[in-house]
Short mmCIF file of C-alpha atoms and ligand atoms in Angstrom, two decimals:
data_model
loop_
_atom_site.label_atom_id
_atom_site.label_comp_id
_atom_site.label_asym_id
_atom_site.label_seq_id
_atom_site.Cartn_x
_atom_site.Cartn_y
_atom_site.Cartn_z
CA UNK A 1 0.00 0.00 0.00
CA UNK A 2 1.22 3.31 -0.99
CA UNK A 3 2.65 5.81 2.04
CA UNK A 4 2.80 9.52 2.60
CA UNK A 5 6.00 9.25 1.00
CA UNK A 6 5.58 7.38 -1.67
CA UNK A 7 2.48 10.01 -2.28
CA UNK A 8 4.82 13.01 -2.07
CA UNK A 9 7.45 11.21 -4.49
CA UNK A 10 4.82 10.43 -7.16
CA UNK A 11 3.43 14.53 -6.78
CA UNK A 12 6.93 15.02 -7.46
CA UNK A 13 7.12 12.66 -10.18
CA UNK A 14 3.79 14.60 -12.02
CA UNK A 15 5.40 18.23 -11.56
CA UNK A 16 8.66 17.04 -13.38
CA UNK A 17 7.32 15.38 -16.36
CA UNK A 18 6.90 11.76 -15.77
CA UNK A 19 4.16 9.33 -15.44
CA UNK A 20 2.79 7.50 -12.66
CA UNK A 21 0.42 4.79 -12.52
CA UNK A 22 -2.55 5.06 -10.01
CA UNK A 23 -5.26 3.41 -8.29
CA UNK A 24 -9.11 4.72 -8.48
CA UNK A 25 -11.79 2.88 -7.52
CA UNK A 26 -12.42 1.80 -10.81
CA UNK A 27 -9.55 0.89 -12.59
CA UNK A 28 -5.43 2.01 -12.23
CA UNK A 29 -4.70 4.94 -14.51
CA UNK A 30 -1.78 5.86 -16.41
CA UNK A 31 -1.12 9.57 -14.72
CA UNK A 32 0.30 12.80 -16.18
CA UNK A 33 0.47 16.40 -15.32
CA UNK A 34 -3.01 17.41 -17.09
CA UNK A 35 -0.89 20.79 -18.27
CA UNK A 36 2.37 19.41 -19.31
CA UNK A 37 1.84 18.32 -23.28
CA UNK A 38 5.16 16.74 -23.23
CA UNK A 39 4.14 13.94 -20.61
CA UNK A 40 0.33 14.17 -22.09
CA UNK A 41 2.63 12.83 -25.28
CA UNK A 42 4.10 10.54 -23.26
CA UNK A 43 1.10 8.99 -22.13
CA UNK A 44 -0.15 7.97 -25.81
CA UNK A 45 3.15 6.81 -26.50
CA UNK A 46 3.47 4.09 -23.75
CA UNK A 47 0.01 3.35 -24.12
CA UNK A 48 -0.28 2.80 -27.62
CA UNK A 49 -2.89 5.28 -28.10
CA UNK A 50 -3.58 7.17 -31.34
CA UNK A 51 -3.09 10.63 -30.01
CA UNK A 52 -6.86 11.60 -31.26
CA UNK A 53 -8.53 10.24 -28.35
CA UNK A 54 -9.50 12.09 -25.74
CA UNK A 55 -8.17 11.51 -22.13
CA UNK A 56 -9.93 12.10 -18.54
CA UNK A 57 -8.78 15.19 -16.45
CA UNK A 58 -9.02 13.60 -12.94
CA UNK A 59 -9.71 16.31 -10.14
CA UNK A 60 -9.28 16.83 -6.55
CA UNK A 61 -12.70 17.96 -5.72
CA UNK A 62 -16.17 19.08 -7.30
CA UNK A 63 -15.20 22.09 -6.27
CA UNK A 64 -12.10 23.00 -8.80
CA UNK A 65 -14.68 21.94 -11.71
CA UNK A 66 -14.55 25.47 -13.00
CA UNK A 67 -10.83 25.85 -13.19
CA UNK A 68 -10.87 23.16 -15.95
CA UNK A 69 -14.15 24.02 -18.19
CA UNK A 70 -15.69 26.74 -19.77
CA UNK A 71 -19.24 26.29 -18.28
CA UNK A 72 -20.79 24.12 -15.87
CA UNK A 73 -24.42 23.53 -16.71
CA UNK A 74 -27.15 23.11 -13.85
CA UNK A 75 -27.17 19.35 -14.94
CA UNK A 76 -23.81 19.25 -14.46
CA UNK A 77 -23.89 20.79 -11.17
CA UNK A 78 -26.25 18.18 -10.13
CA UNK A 79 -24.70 14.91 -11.29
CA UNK A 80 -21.30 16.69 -9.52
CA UNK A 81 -22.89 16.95 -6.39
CA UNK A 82 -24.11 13.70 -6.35
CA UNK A 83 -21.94 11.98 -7.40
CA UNK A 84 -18.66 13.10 -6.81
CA UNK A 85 -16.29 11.47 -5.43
CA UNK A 86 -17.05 8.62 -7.72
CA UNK A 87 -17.38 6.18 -10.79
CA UNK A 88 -18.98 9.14 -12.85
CA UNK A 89 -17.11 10.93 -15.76
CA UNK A 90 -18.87 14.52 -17.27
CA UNK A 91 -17.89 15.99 -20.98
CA UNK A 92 -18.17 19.63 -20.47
CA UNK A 93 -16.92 22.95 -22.72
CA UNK A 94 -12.55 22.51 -22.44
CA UNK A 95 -11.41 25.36 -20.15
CA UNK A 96 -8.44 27.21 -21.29
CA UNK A 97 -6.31 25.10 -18.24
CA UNK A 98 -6.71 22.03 -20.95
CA UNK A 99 -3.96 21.62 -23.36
CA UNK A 100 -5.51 20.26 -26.47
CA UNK A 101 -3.38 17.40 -26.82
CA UNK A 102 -5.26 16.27 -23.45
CA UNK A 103 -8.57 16.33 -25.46
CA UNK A 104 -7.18 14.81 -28.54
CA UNK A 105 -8.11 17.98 -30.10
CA UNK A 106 -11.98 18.28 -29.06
CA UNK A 107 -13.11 21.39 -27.53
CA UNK A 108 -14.51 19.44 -24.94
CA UNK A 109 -13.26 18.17 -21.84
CA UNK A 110 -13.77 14.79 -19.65
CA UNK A 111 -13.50 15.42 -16.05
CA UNK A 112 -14.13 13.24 -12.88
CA UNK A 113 -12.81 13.08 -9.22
CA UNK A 114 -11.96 9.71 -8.31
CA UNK A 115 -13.19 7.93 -5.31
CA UNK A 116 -10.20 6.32 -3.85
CA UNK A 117 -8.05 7.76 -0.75
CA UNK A 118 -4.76 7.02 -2.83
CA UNK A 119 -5.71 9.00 -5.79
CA UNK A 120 -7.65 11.59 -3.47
CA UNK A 121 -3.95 12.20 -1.74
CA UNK A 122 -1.95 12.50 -4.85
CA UNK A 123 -4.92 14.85 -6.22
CA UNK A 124 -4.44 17.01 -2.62
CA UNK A 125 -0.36 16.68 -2.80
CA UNK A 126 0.20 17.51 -6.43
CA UNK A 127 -2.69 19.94 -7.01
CA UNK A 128 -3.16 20.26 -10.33
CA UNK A 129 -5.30 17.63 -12.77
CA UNK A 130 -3.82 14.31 -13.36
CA UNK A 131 -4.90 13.28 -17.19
CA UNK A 132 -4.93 9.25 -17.02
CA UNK A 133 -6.39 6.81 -19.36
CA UNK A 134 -6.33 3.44 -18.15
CA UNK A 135 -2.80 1.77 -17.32
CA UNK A 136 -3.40 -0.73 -19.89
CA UNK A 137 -1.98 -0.89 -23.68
CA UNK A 138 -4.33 0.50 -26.35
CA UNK A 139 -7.35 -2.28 -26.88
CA UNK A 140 -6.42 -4.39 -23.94
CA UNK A 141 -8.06 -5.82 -20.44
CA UNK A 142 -8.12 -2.56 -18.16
CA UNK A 143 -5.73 -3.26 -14.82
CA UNK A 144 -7.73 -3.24 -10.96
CA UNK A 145 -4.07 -4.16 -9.01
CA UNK A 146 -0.70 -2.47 -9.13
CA UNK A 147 0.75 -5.84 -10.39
CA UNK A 148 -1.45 -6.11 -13.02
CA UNK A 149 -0.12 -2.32 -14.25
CA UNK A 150 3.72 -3.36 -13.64
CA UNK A 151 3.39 -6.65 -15.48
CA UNK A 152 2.02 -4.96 -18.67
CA UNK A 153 3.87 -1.31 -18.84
CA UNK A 154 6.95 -2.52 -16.63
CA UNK A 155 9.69 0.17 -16.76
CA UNK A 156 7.37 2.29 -19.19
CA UNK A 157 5.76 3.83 -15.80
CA UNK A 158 8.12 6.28 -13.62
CA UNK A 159 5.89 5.08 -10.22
CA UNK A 160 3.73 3.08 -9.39
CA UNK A 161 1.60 3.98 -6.85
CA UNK A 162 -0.57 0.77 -4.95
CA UNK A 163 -3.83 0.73 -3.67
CA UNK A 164 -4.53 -2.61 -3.04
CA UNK A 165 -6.96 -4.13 -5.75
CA UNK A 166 -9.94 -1.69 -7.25
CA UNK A 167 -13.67 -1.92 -5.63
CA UNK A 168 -15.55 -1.23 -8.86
CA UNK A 169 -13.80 -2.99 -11.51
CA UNK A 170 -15.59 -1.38 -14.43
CA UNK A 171 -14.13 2.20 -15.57
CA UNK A 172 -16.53 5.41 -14.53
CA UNK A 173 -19.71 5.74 -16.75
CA UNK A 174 -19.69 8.74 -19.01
CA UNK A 175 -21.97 11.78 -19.41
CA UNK A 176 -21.98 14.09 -22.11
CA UNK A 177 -23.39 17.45 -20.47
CA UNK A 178 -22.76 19.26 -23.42
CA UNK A 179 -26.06 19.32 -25.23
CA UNK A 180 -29.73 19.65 -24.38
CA UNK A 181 -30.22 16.30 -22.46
CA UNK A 182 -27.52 14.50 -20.96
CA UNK A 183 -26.59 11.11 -22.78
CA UNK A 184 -24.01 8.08 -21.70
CA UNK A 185 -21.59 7.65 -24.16
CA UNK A 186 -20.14 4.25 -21.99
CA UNK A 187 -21.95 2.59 -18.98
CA UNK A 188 -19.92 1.95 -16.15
CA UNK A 189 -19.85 2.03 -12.23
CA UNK A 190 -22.60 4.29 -12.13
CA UNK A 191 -26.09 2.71 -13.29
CA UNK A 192 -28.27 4.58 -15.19
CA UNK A 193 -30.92 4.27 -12.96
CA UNK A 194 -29.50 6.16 -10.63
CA UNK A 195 -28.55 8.76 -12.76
CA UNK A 196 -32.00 8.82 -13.90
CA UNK A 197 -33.11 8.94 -10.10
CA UNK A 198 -31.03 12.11 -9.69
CA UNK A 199 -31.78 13.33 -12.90
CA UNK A 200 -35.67 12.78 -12.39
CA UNK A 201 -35.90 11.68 -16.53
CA UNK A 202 -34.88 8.75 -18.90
CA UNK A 203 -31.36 9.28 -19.84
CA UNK A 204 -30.00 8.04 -23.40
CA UNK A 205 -27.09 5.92 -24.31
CA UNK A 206 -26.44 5.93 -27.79
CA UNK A 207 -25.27 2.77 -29.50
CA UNK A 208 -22.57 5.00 -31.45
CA UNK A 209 -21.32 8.39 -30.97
CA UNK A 210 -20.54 11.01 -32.93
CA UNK A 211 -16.85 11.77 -31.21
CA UNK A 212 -14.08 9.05 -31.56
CA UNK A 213 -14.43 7.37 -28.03
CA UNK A 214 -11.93 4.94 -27.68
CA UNK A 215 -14.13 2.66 -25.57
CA UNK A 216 -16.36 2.68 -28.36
CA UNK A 217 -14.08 0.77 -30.68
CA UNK A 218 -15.59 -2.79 -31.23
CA UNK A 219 -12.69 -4.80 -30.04
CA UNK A 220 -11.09 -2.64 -26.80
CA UNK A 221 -11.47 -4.16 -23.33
CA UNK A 222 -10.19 -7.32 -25.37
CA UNK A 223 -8.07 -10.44 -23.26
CA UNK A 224 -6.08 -12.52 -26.06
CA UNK A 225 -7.81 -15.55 -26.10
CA UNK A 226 -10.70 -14.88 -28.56
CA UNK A 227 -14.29 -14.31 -26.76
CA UNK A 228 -17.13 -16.31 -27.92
CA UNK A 229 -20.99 -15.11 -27.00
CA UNK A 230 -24.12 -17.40 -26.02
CA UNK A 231 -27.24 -17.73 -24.15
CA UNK A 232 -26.77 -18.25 -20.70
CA UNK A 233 -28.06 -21.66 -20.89
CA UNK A 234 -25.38 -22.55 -24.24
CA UNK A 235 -22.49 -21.82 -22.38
CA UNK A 236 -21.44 -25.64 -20.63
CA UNK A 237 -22.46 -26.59 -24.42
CA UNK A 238 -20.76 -24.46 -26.38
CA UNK A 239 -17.55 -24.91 -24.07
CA UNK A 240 -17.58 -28.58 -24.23
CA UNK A 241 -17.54 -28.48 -28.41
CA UNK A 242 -15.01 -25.93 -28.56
CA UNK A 243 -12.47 -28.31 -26.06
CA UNK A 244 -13.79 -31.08 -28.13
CA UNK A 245 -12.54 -29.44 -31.24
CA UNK A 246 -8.98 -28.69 -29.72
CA UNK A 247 -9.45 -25.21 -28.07
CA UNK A 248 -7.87 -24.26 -25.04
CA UNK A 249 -11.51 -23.23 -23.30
CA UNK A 250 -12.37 -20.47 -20.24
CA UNK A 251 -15.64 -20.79 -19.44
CA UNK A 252 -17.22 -17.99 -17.63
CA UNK A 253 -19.79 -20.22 -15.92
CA UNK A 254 -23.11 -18.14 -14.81
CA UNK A 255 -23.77 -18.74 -11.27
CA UNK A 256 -27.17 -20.69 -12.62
CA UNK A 257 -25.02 -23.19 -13.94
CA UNK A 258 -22.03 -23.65 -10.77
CA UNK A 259 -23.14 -27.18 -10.43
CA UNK A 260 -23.03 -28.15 -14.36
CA UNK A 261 -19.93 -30.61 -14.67
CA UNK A 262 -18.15 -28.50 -17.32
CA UNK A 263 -15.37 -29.80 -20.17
CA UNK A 264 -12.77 -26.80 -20.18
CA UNK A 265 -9.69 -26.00 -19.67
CA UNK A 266 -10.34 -23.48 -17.29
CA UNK A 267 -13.54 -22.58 -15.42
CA UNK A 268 -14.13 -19.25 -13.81
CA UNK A 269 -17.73 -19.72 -11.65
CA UNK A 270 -19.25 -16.13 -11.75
CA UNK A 271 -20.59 -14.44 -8.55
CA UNK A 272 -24.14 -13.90 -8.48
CA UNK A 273 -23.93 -10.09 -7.12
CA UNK A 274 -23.23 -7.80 -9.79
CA UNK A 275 -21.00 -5.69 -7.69
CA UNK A 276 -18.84 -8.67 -7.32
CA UNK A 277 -18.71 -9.57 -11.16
CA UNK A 278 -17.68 -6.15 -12.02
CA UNK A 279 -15.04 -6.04 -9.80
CA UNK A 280 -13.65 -9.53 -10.89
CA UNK A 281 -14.53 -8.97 -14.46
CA UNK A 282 -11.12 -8.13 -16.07
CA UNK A 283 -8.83 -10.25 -13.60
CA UNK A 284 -11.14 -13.04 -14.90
CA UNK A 285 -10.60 -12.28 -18.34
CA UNK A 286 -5.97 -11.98 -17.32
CA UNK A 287 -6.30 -15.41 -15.45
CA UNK A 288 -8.06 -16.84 -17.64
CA UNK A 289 -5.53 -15.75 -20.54
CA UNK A 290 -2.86 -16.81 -17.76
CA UNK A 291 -3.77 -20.28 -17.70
CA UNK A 292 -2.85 -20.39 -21.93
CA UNK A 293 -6.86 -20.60 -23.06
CA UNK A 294 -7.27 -19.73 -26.47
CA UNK A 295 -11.08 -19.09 -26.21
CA UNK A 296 -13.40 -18.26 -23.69
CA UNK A 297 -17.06 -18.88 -24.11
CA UNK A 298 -19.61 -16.44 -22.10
CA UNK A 299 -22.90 -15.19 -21.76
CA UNK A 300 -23.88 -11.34 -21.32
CA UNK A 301 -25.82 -10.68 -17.73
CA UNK A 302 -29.25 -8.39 -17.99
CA UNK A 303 -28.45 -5.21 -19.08
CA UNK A 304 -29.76 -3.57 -15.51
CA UNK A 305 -27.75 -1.66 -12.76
CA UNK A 306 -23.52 -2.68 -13.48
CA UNK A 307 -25.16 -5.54 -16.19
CA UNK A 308 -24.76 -2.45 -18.43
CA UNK A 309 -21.28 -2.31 -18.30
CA UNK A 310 -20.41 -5.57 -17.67
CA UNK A 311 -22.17 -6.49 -21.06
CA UNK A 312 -20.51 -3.44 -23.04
CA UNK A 313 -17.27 -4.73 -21.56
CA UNK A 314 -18.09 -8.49 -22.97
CA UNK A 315 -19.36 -6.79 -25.99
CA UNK A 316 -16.34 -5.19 -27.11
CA UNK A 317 -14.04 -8.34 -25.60
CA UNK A 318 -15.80 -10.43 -28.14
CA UNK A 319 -15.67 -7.59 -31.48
CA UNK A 320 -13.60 -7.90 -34.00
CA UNK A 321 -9.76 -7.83 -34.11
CA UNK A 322 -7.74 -5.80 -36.13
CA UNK A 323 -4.56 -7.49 -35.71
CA UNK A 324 -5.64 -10.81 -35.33
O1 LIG B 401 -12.75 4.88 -14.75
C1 LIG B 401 -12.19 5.51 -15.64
O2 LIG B 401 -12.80 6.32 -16.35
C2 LIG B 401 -10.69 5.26 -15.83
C3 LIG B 401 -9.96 5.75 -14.56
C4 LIG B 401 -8.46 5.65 -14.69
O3 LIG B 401 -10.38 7.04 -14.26
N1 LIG B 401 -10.20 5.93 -16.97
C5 LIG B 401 -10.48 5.52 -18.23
O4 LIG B 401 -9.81 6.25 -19.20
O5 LIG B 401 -11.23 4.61 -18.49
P1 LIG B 401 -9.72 5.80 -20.71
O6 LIG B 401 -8.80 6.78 -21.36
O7 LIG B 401 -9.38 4.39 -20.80
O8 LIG B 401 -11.15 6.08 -21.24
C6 LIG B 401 -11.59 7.43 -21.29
C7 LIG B 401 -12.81 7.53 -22.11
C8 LIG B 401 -12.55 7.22 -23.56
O9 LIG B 401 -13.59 6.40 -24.04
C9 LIG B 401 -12.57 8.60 -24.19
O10 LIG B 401 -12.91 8.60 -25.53
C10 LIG B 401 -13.61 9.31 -23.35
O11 LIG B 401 -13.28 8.89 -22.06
N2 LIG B 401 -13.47 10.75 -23.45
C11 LIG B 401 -12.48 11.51 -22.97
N3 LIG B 401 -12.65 12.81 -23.30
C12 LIG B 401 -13.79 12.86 -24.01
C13 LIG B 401 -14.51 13.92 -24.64
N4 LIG B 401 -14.08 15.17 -24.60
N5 LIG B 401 -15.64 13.62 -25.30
C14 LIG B 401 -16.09 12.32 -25.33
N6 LIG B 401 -15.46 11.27 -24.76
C15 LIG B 401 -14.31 11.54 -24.11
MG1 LIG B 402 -9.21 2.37 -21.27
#
């Protein structure tokens, strides 16, 4: 677990430049100074990332939302106060604060303040924004534990900052405040029926959207072993042909089904609480990789409270590859 020290060194590691890797409740992020370019640059470059897509301006408090944007909306205001700290993104008007190489050129800005004491205290000790995108490689399984972010970007990180594994699991859901209504361009740890509790209406989520989200892109979120898609009820099926034919098979088994003798080569039983799937979700999807299966055959949850998420995340685990 990370110490006041360690905190103070990594501060010190944002004002000079470099990059350091930190825990939120959702997932770790990949952290620079949110006003340096140069280490912006950086980030993209260790990621992966084409430098087009737009990053998240992490923030110490609601109450520095006006140093980064242009204009905060009532709606905006709201969902803040509600929500803040917490799994909850907003897409606001880019203050003059935001270098454009943050926003991959968009004249808006993504802003949330995380809900986890580590990043809270680097936040407090630094005092500035923090830009991080996950602290995974461009199109791969998002990290939730400090040795998940050292095994895949190793030396590419200046610090890495623990905070013991993530209590979410699923990255923040995001809100475009920009227009008339509010809209979710990705589900995530906040439902949409509680945002639709605060916000007293039905709130959208678009299948597509109009700016390039990188979450958007059909296979991100993706483990290597390729990610197959049936009925709840298919899945001990569908496993036991694909290990007939010679696959290497993960099975995420539904709760429903824990009893089902299964033929795989690896069998991850999911929880029933949906809390406790999203937070396993992408250490399921590493072990399961970690154990050498080639596929992995699942089924999406209901798309209700984190079932959003979880099935966008399974969604896009299971699109097509570009490089594959
Ligand atoms: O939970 C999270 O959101 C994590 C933690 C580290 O905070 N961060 C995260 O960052 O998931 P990243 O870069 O992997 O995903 C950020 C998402 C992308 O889909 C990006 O396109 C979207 O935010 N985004 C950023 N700025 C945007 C903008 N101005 N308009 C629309 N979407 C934006
Ligand atoms: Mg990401």
């Amino acid at each position: 677990m990370a110490t006041a020290s360690d905190i103070e060194k990594a501060a010190e590691v944002l004002r000079t430049g470099g990059l350091v890797a930190l825990p939120t409740e959702t997932v770790y992020g990949l952290g620079a100074n949110a006003e340096d370019p140069a280490a912006v640059a950086r980030i993209f470059q260790v990621k992966g990332r084409p430098p087009s897509h737009p990053l998240i301006v992490h923030i110490g408090g609601a109450e520095h939302l006006d140093e980064w944007v242009e204009e905060v909306p009532a709606t905006a205001r709201l969902l803040a106060g509600h929500f803040w700290p917490g799994p909850l993104t907003l897409v606001l008007r880019r203050g003059r604060r935001v270098p454009l190489e943050a926003t991959g050129g968009l004249e808006t800005v993504a802003v949330r303040v995380p809900d986890h004491p580590v990043a809270l205290a680097l936040l407090s000790a630094f005092g500035g924004g923090v830009t991080a995108p996950s602290a995974n490689r461009f199109g791969s399984v998002s990290p939730t534990t400090a040795d998940h972010v050292r095994a895949e970007l190793g030396d590419a990180v200046d610090f890495v900052l623990d905070g013991g594994s993530c209590g979410v699991g699923v990255e923040s859901t995001i809100v475009d405040v920009t227009g008339e209504t509010p809209s979710i361009l990705r589900p995530g740890g906040v439902t949409r029926e509680d945002l639709e509790a605060v916000l007293g209406c039905p709130i959208e989520v678009p299948s597509t959207s109009h700016v390039r989200v990188p979450g958007q892109h059909p296979s991100h979120y993706a483990p290597r072993a390729r990610v197959v898609l049936v009925e709840p009820e298919e899945v001990v099926a569908e496993a036991g042909r694909a290990q007939e034919e010679g696959h290497q098979v993960g099975v995420f088994l539904p709760a429903a089904s824990a009893d089902a003798p299964v033929k795989a080569h690896a069998v991850v039983t999911l929880p029933e609480s949906l809390d406790a799937y999203a937070r396993g979700l992408y250490g399921f999807l590493r072990e399961l990789d970690q154990q050498g299966c080639d596929l992995i055959v699942a089924s999406l949850p209901a798309e209700q409270g984190l079932g959003l998420a979880i099935a966008n995340r399974l969604r896009r685990a299971a699109g097509p590859r570009s490089s594959q």
